[in-house]
Coordinates of C-alpha atoms and ligand atoms in Angstrom, one line a residue:
M1 CA 1.7 10.9 -62.0
K2 CA 2.3 11.8 -58.3
S3 CA 2.2 8.7 -56.1
K4 CA -0.4 8.5 -53.4
I5 CA 0.5 9.3 -49.7
N6 CA -0.7 6.4 -47.5
L7 CA -1.0 6.6 -43.8
V8 CA -1.0 3.2 -42.2
T9 CA -1.9 3.2 -38.5
G10 CA -0.7 0.1 -36.7
G11 CA 1.8 -0.2 -39.5
A12 CA 4.5 -1.8 -37.4
G13 CA 2.1 -4.7 -36.5
F14 CA 1.5 -8.0 -38.2
L15 CA -1.0 -7.0 -40.9
G16 CA 0.2 -3.4 -41.2
S17 CA 3.7 -4.3 -42.0
H18 CA 2.6 -6.7 -44.8
L19 CA 0.4 -4.0 -46.2
I20 CA 3.3 -1.6 -46.1
D21 CA 5.5 -4.0 -48.0
K22 CA 3.0 -4.2 -50.8
L23 CA 2.5 -0.4 -50.9
M24 CA 6.2 0.3 -51.0
I25 CA 6.7 -2.3 -53.7
K26 CA 4.1 -0.4 -55.8
G27 CA 6.2 2.7 -55.4
E28 CA 3.7 4.6 -53.2
D29 CA 4.6 6.9 -50.3
V30 CA 3.9 5.5 -46.8
L31 CA 3.7 7.0 -43.4
C32 CA 3.8 4.3 -40.8
L33 CA 2.2 5.4 -37.5
D34 CA 2.4 3.2 -34.4
N35 CA 2.7 3.4 -30.7
Y36 CA 4.6 0.0 -30.6
F37 CA 2.2 -1.6 -28.1
T38 CA 2.1 -4.9 -30.0
G39 CA 4.0 -4.0 -33.1
S40 CA 7.7 -3.6 -33.6
K41 CA 10.1 -1.4 -35.7
K42 CA 11.8 -4.6 -36.8
N43 CA 8.7 -5.4 -38.9
V44 CA 9.3 -2.4 -41.1
S45 CA 13.1 -2.0 -40.6
K46 CA 13.8 -2.8 -44.2
W47 CA 12.1 0.4 -45.4
I48 CA 13.8 2.8 -42.9
N49 CA 15.9 5.3 -44.9
H50 CA 13.9 4.6 -48.1
P51 CA 12.8 8.0 -49.5
N52 CA 9.2 6.9 -49.8
F53 CA 8.9 5.8 -46.2
E54 CA 8.5 7.6 -42.8
L55 CA 7.9 6.3 -39.3
I56 CA 5.8 8.2 -36.8
R57 CA 5.6 7.2 -33.2
H58 CA 2.1 8.3 -32.2
D59 CA -0.9 7.0 -30.3
V60 CA -4.1 7.2 -32.3
T61 CA -6.1 8.2 -29.2
E62 CA -4.5 11.6 -29.7
P63 CA -5.3 13.8 -32.7
I64 CA -2.7 14.3 -35.4
L65 CA -2.7 16.5 -38.6
L66 CA -1.0 15.1 -41.7
E67 CA -1.5 15.6 -45.4
V68 CA -2.4 12.2 -46.8
D69 CA -4.6 10.7 -49.6
R70 CA -5.4 7.4 -48.0
I71 CA -5.7 6.2 -44.4
W72 CA -5.5 2.5 -43.7
H73 CA -6.7 2.4 -40.1
L74 CA -5.4 -0.8 -38.5
A75 CA -4.1 0.5 -35.1
C76 CA -5.6 -1.7 -32.4
P77 CA -4.3 -4.8 -30.6
A78 CA -5.9 -7.9 -32.2
S79 CA -5.0 -10.8 -29.9
P80 CA -7.3 -11.5 -27.0
V81 CA -4.3 -11.6 -24.6
A82 CA -3.1 -8.2 -25.9
Y83 CA -6.5 -6.4 -26.0
Q84 CA -7.5 -7.7 -22.6
F85 CA -4.2 -6.5 -21.0
N86 CA -5.6 -2.9 -20.7
P87 CA -9.3 -3.2 -21.8
V88 CA -10.1 0.5 -21.2
K89 CA -7.2 1.5 -23.5
T90 CA -8.4 -1.0 -26.1
A91 CA -11.9 0.6 -26.1
K92 CA -10.3 4.1 -26.3
T93 CA -8.1 3.0 -29.2
S94 CA -11.1 1.8 -31.1
F95 CA -13.4 4.7 -30.3
L96 CA -11.1 7.7 -30.0
G97 CA -8.6 6.3 -32.5
T98 CA -11.2 5.9 -35.2
Y99 CA -12.8 9.2 -34.3
N100 CA -9.4 10.9 -34.7
M101 CA -8.7 9.2 -38.0
L102 CA -12.2 10.0 -39.4
G103 CA -11.6 13.6 -38.4
L104 CA -8.3 13.6 -40.2
A105 CA -9.9 12.0 -43.3
N106 CA -12.6 14.5 -43.3
R107 CA -10.3 17.5 -42.9
V108 CA -7.9 16.5 -45.7
G109 CA -10.4 14.7 -48.0
A110 CA -8.7 11.3 -47.6
R111 CA -10.3 7.9 -48.2
I112 CA -10.2 5.8 -45.0
L113 CA -10.4 2.1 -44.6
L114 CA -11.2 0.6 -41.2
A115 CA -9.9 -2.8 -40.3
S116 CA -12.9 -4.1 -38.5
T117 CA -13.4 -7.7 -37.4
S118 CA -15.5 -10.8 -37.5
E119 CA -15.7 -10.2 -33.7
V120 CA -18.5 -7.8 -34.4
Y121 CA -20.6 -11.0 -34.9
G122 CA -19.7 -12.0 -31.3
D123 CA -20.7 -15.6 -30.6
P124 CA -22.7 -15.9 -33.8
Q125 CA -26.1 -17.6 -33.8
V126 CA -26.1 -17.5 -37.7
H127 CA -23.6 -19.7 -39.5
P128 CA -21.7 -18.9 -41.7
Q129 CA -21.9 -15.2 -41.2
P130 CA -23.1 -12.8 -43.9
E131 CA -22.5 -9.0 -43.5
S132 CA -26.2 -8.6 -42.9
Y133 CA -26.0 -10.6 -39.7
R134 CA -26.1 -8.2 -36.7
G135 CA -24.3 -10.3 -34.3
C136 CA -24.6 -11.6 -30.7
V137 CA -22.1 -9.7 -28.6
N138 CA -21.9 -9.6 -24.8
T139 CA -21.7 -5.9 -23.9
I140 CA -20.1 -6.5 -20.5
G141 CA -17.7 -9.5 -21.0
E142 CA -14.0 -9.8 -21.3
R143 CA -14.0 -9.5 -25.1
S144 CA -16.4 -6.6 -25.1
C145 CA -13.6 -3.9 -25.1
Y146 CA -12.6 -5.2 -28.5
D147 CA -15.9 -6.4 -30.0
E148 CA -17.9 -3.4 -28.9
G149 CA -14.9 -1.1 -29.7
K150 CA -15.0 -2.3 -33.3
R151 CA -18.8 -2.0 -33.5
I152 CA -18.7 1.7 -32.4
A153 CA -15.8 2.2 -34.8
E154 CA -18.0 0.9 -37.6
T155 CA -20.8 3.2 -36.4
L156 CA -18.6 6.2 -36.5
C157 CA -17.5 5.4 -40.0
F158 CA -21.1 5.3 -41.3
D159 CA -22.1 8.4 -39.4
Y160 CA -19.2 10.3 -40.9
K161 CA -20.2 9.1 -44.3
R162 CA -23.9 10.2 -43.7
M163 CA -23.0 13.5 -42.1
H164 CA -19.8 14.6 -43.9
K165 CA -19.8 12.3 -47.0
T166 CA -16.5 10.9 -45.8
D167 CA -15.1 8.3 -48.2
I168 CA -15.1 5.2 -45.9
K169 CA -14.3 1.6 -46.5
V170 CA -15.0 -1.0 -43.8
I171 CA -13.7 -4.6 -44.0
R172 CA -14.5 -7.3 -41.4
I173 CA -11.4 -9.4 -41.1
F174 CA -11.6 -13.0 -40.1
N175 CA -8.8 -14.9 -38.3
T176 CA -5.6 -14.3 -40.3
Y177 CA -2.1 -15.8 -39.8
G178 CA 1.3 -15.7 -41.3
P179 CA 4.9 -14.6 -40.8
R180 CA 5.5 -11.7 -38.3
M181 CA 2.8 -12.7 -35.9
H182 CA 4.4 -12.0 -32.5
P183 CA 5.7 -15.3 -31.0
Q184 CA 4.1 -14.3 -27.7
D185 CA 1.0 -12.9 -29.4
G186 CA -1.3 -15.4 -27.8
R187 CA -3.3 -16.2 -30.9
V188 CA -3.9 -19.9 -31.7
I189 CA -1.8 -20.4 -34.8
S190 CA 1.3 -18.7 -33.4
N191 CA 0.8 -20.4 -30.0
F192 CA 0.6 -23.9 -31.5
I193 CA 3.6 -23.3 -33.9
V194 CA 5.8 -21.9 -31.2
K195 CA 4.9 -24.6 -28.7
A196 CA 5.5 -27.4 -31.3
L197 CA 8.8 -25.9 -32.4
L198 CA 9.9 -25.8 -28.7
G199 CA 8.8 -29.4 -28.2
S200 CA 6.1 -28.5 -25.7
P201 CA 2.5 -29.9 -25.6
L202 CA -0.1 -27.9 -27.5
N203 CA -2.8 -26.3 -25.3
V204 CA -6.3 -26.6 -26.7
Y205 CA -8.9 -24.5 -24.8
G206 CA -12.2 -26.2 -24.1
D207 CA -12.8 -29.5 -26.0
G208 CA -11.4 -28.1 -29.2
S209 CA -14.8 -28.4 -31.0
Q210 CA -15.0 -24.6 -31.5
T211 CA -14.3 -23.6 -35.1
R212 CA -12.4 -20.8 -36.8
S213 CA -11.6 -20.1 -40.5
F214 CA -8.0 -19.1 -41.2
C215 CA -6.8 -16.8 -43.9
Y216 CA -3.2 -16.5 -45.0
V217 CA -1.9 -12.9 -44.7
D218 CA -1.1 -12.5 -48.4
D219 CA -4.6 -13.3 -49.4
L220 CA -6.0 -10.9 -46.7
I221 CA -3.8 -8.0 -47.8
D222 CA -4.9 -8.5 -51.4
G223 CA -8.5 -8.3 -50.3
M224 CA -7.8 -5.2 -48.2
M225 CA -6.1 -3.4 -51.1
G226 CA -9.0 -4.4 -53.4
M227 CA -11.4 -2.9 -51.0
M228 CA -9.5 0.4 -50.8
D229 CA -9.8 0.7 -54.6
S230 CA -13.5 -0.4 -54.8
N231 CA -16.6 1.7 -54.9
H232 CA -18.3 -0.1 -52.1
P233 CA -18.2 1.3 -48.6
G234 CA -18.7 -2.1 -46.9
P235 CA -18.9 -3.7 -44.6
I236 CA -17.4 -6.6 -46.5
N237 CA -16.1 -9.8 -45.0
I238 CA -12.5 -10.7 -45.8
G239 CA -11.5 -14.2 -44.8
N240 CA -11.0 -17.7 -45.9
P241 CA -14.2 -19.8 -45.6
N242 CA -12.4 -23.1 -45.0
E243 CA -13.5 -23.9 -41.4
F244 CA -11.5 -26.0 -38.9
T245 CA -12.1 -27.1 -35.4
I246 CA -9.3 -26.0 -33.0
K247 CA -8.6 -29.6 -32.2
S248 CA -8.1 -30.5 -35.8
L249 CA -5.9 -27.4 -36.2
A250 CA -3.7 -28.7 -33.3
E251 CA -3.5 -32.1 -35.0
I252 CA -2.5 -30.6 -38.3
I253 CA 0.3 -28.4 -36.8
R254 CA 1.5 -31.2 -34.6
E255 CA 1.7 -33.6 -37.6
M256 CA 3.6 -30.9 -39.6
I257 CA 6.2 -30.2 -36.8
N258 CA 6.5 -33.0 -34.3
P259 CA 3.9 -35.9 -34.3
S260 CA 5.0 -37.1 -30.9
L261 CA 3.8 -34.1 -29.0
D262 CA 0.9 -34.2 -26.6
I263 CA -2.3 -32.1 -26.9
I264 CA -3.5 -30.9 -23.5
F265 CA -7.0 -29.6 -22.9
K266 CA -7.4 -26.4 -20.8
P267 CA -10.4 -24.4 -19.7
L268 CA -12.2 -22.4 -22.4
P269 CA -11.9 -18.6 -21.9
N270 CA -15.2 -16.8 -21.2
D271 CA -17.3 -15.8 -24.3
D272 CA -15.0 -17.7 -26.6
P273 CA -17.1 -17.9 -29.9
I274 CA -18.2 -21.5 -30.7
Q275 CA -18.1 -21.1 -34.5
R276 CA -16.9 -18.7 -37.1
Q277 CA -16.9 -18.8 -40.9
P278 CA -17.2 -16.0 -43.3
L279 CA -19.6 -15.8 -46.2
I280 CA -17.6 -14.0 -48.9
E281 CA -20.1 -13.7 -51.7
L282 CA -20.0 -9.9 -51.4
A283 CA -16.2 -9.7 -51.7
K284 CA -16.3 -12.1 -54.7
K285 CA -18.9 -9.8 -56.4
E286 CA -17.7 -6.4 -55.5
L287 CA -13.9 -6.9 -55.2
K288 CA -13.5 -9.9 -57.5
W289 CA -11.5 -11.3 -54.6
E290 CA -11.3 -14.7 -53.0
P291 CA -8.5 -16.4 -51.1
S292 CA -6.3 -18.8 -52.9
I293 CA -3.9 -20.1 -50.2
E294 CA -4.9 -23.3 -48.4
L295 CA -4.2 -23.8 -44.7
R296 CA -1.4 -26.3 -45.1
E297 CA 0.4 -24.2 -47.8
G298 CA 0.1 -21.1 -45.5
L299 CA 1.3 -23.1 -42.5
I300 CA 4.4 -24.3 -44.3
K301 CA 5.4 -20.6 -44.9
T302 CA 4.5 -19.6 -41.4
I303 CA 6.3 -22.4 -39.7
S304 CA 9.4 -21.7 -41.8
W305 CA 9.3 -18.0 -40.7
F306 CA 8.9 -19.0 -37.0
R307 CA 11.9 -21.4 -37.3
D308 CA 14.1 -18.6 -38.4
E309 CA 12.7 -16.1 -35.9
L310 CA 13.2 -18.5 -33.0
N311 CA 16.5 -19.8 -34.4
I312 CA 15.3 -23.4 -34.4
K313 CA 16.8 -25.8 -37.0
Ligands
LIG401 P1 -1.1 -6.4 -34.3 O1 -1.4 -6.3 -32.8 O2 0.0 -7.1 -34.8 O3 -1.0 -4.9 -34.8 C1 -1.7 -3.8 -34.3 C2 -0.8 -2.6 -34.4 O4 -1.4 -1.4 -33.8 C3 0.5 -2.8 -33.5 O5 1.6 -2.4 -34.3 C4 0.3 -1.9 -32.3 O6 1.5 -1.5 -31.7 C5 -0.5 -0.8 -32.9 N1 -1.4 0.0 -32.0 C6 -2.2 -0.6 -31.0 N2 -2.8 0.4 -30.3 C7 -2.3 1.6 -30.8 C8 -2.6 3.0 -30.6 N3 -3.4 3.3 -29.6 N4 -2.0 3.9 -31.3 C9 -1.1 3.5 -32.3 N5 -0.8 2.3 -32.6 C10 -1.4 1.3 -31.9 O7 -2.5 -6.9 -34.9 P2 -2.9 -7.2 -36.4 O8 -3.2 -8.7 -36.5 O9 -1.9 -6.7 -37.3 O10 -4.2 -6.5 -36.6 C11 -4.3 -5.2 -37.3 C12 -5.8 -4.8 -37.4 O11 -6.6 -5.7 -38.0 C13 -6.4 -4.5 -36.0 O12 -7.2 -3.4 -36.1 C14 -7.3 -5.7 -35.8 O13 -8.4 -5.5 -35.0 C15 -7.7 -6.1 -37.2 N6 -8.0 -7.5 -37.3 C16 -7.0 -8.4 -37.3 C17 -7.3 -9.8 -37.4 C18 -6.3 -10.9 -37.5 O14 -6.6 -12.0 -37.5 N7 -5.0 -10.5 -37.6 C19 -8.7 -10.2 -37.4 C20 -9.6 -9.2 -37.4 C21 -9.3 -7.9 -37.3
LIG402 N1 -7.0 -21.2 -28.5 C1 -6.5 -22.4 -28.1 N2 -5.2 -22.5 -27.7 C2 -4.3 -21.4 -27.7 C3 -4.9 -20.2 -28.1 C4 -6.2 -20.1 -28.6 O1 -7.2 -23.5 -28.0 O2 -3.2 -21.5 -27.3 C5 -8.4 -21.2 -29.0 C6 -9.2 -20.0 -28.4 O3 -9.8 -20.4 -27.2 C7 -10.2 -19.9 -29.6 C8 -9.4 -20.2 -30.8 O4 -8.3 -21.0 -30.4 O5 -11.3 -20.8 -29.5 C9 -8.9 -19.0 -31.6 O6 -8.3 -18.1 -30.7 P1 -7.5 -16.8 -31.1 O7 -7.1 -16.1 -29.9 O8 -6.5 -17.1 -32.1 O9 -8.6 -16.0 -31.9 P2 -10.1 -15.5 -31.6 O10 -10.7 -16.3 -30.4 O11 -10.0 -14.1 -31.3 O12 -10.8 -15.8 -32.8

């Protein structure tokens, strides 16, 4: 049987490169498309020169015509530091990028999966968050370029489905961590690990009582692949429901790397969500998926990767 041709936008990033590893190991053909804003060729370097793999430097805000069977649409900076660097570009990436990829899917009859986010729930007033919750998002805040960008991206997917019968899949990804997060990415787990390995104090924003629920990357990619193969269009939450305060996360990482470090409290960024935890009943039912890697187990693997990456013994 002819193998499927997969287009992975944002393929040189954190999640995209792990997805590509799994697709390549399955023997499928992969086109990795990226503009290298937050991603790096190094993340996919082991596949360069493999006959099933091609790299395309391209910005999804511009149209592109390719013959593909499946589009995994991940291109978009995900860390608040990165997406707030050029917020207008972030909004364009979500809107125009998704519009272009839906247009491509429609033209060539490809199935398309959108990597949406728990950020569509904003600062949620319902806890934990089911897919039916419509969210509490500030339309004019510093996070809006990303949150509202992903919301319109979801809207476009469902309008393409209604208008053109485009075969869409939408997942809402909750905070995910693991090897290949960029050391300067700015997200909390990479920040804490890098600081602790360098012997610096850990900076907790606010009083650290805000919560997040952290999913290890391997679990996340399994859920994403399950969604692509499913009959459900989504949106479906993919995340690990185990919820931690940011202060307790800092304490866990400190204890695992260097218990003598200080924890310093800094101002909370604007619109920082107070709590976040996925309800994953739909993923369990429709995808037969649930995460299996506990936080400490995932942190051991992640810390070990950062030690090698930063060359710290
Ligand atoms: P990442 O920043 O590591 O990867 C994003 C990739 O997209 C990078 O390689 C970047 O260079 C590329 N990119 C950005 N703008 C582009 C553009 N205009 N054209 C082409 N390529 C572009 O982030 P990630 O954590 O791998 O996230 C991947 C996707 O998953 C994103 O869409 C993000 O919104 C979504 N997501 C991630 C998380 C998480 O916790 N990691 C949570 C929710 C949603
Ligand atoms: N955070 C922190 N210290 C850091 C980086 C982040 O205390 O060095 C906090 C941040 O304010 C937020 C939480 O950790 O409350 C998760 O931040 P992240 O940027 O990883 O993800 P998001 O806010 O997008 O869920």
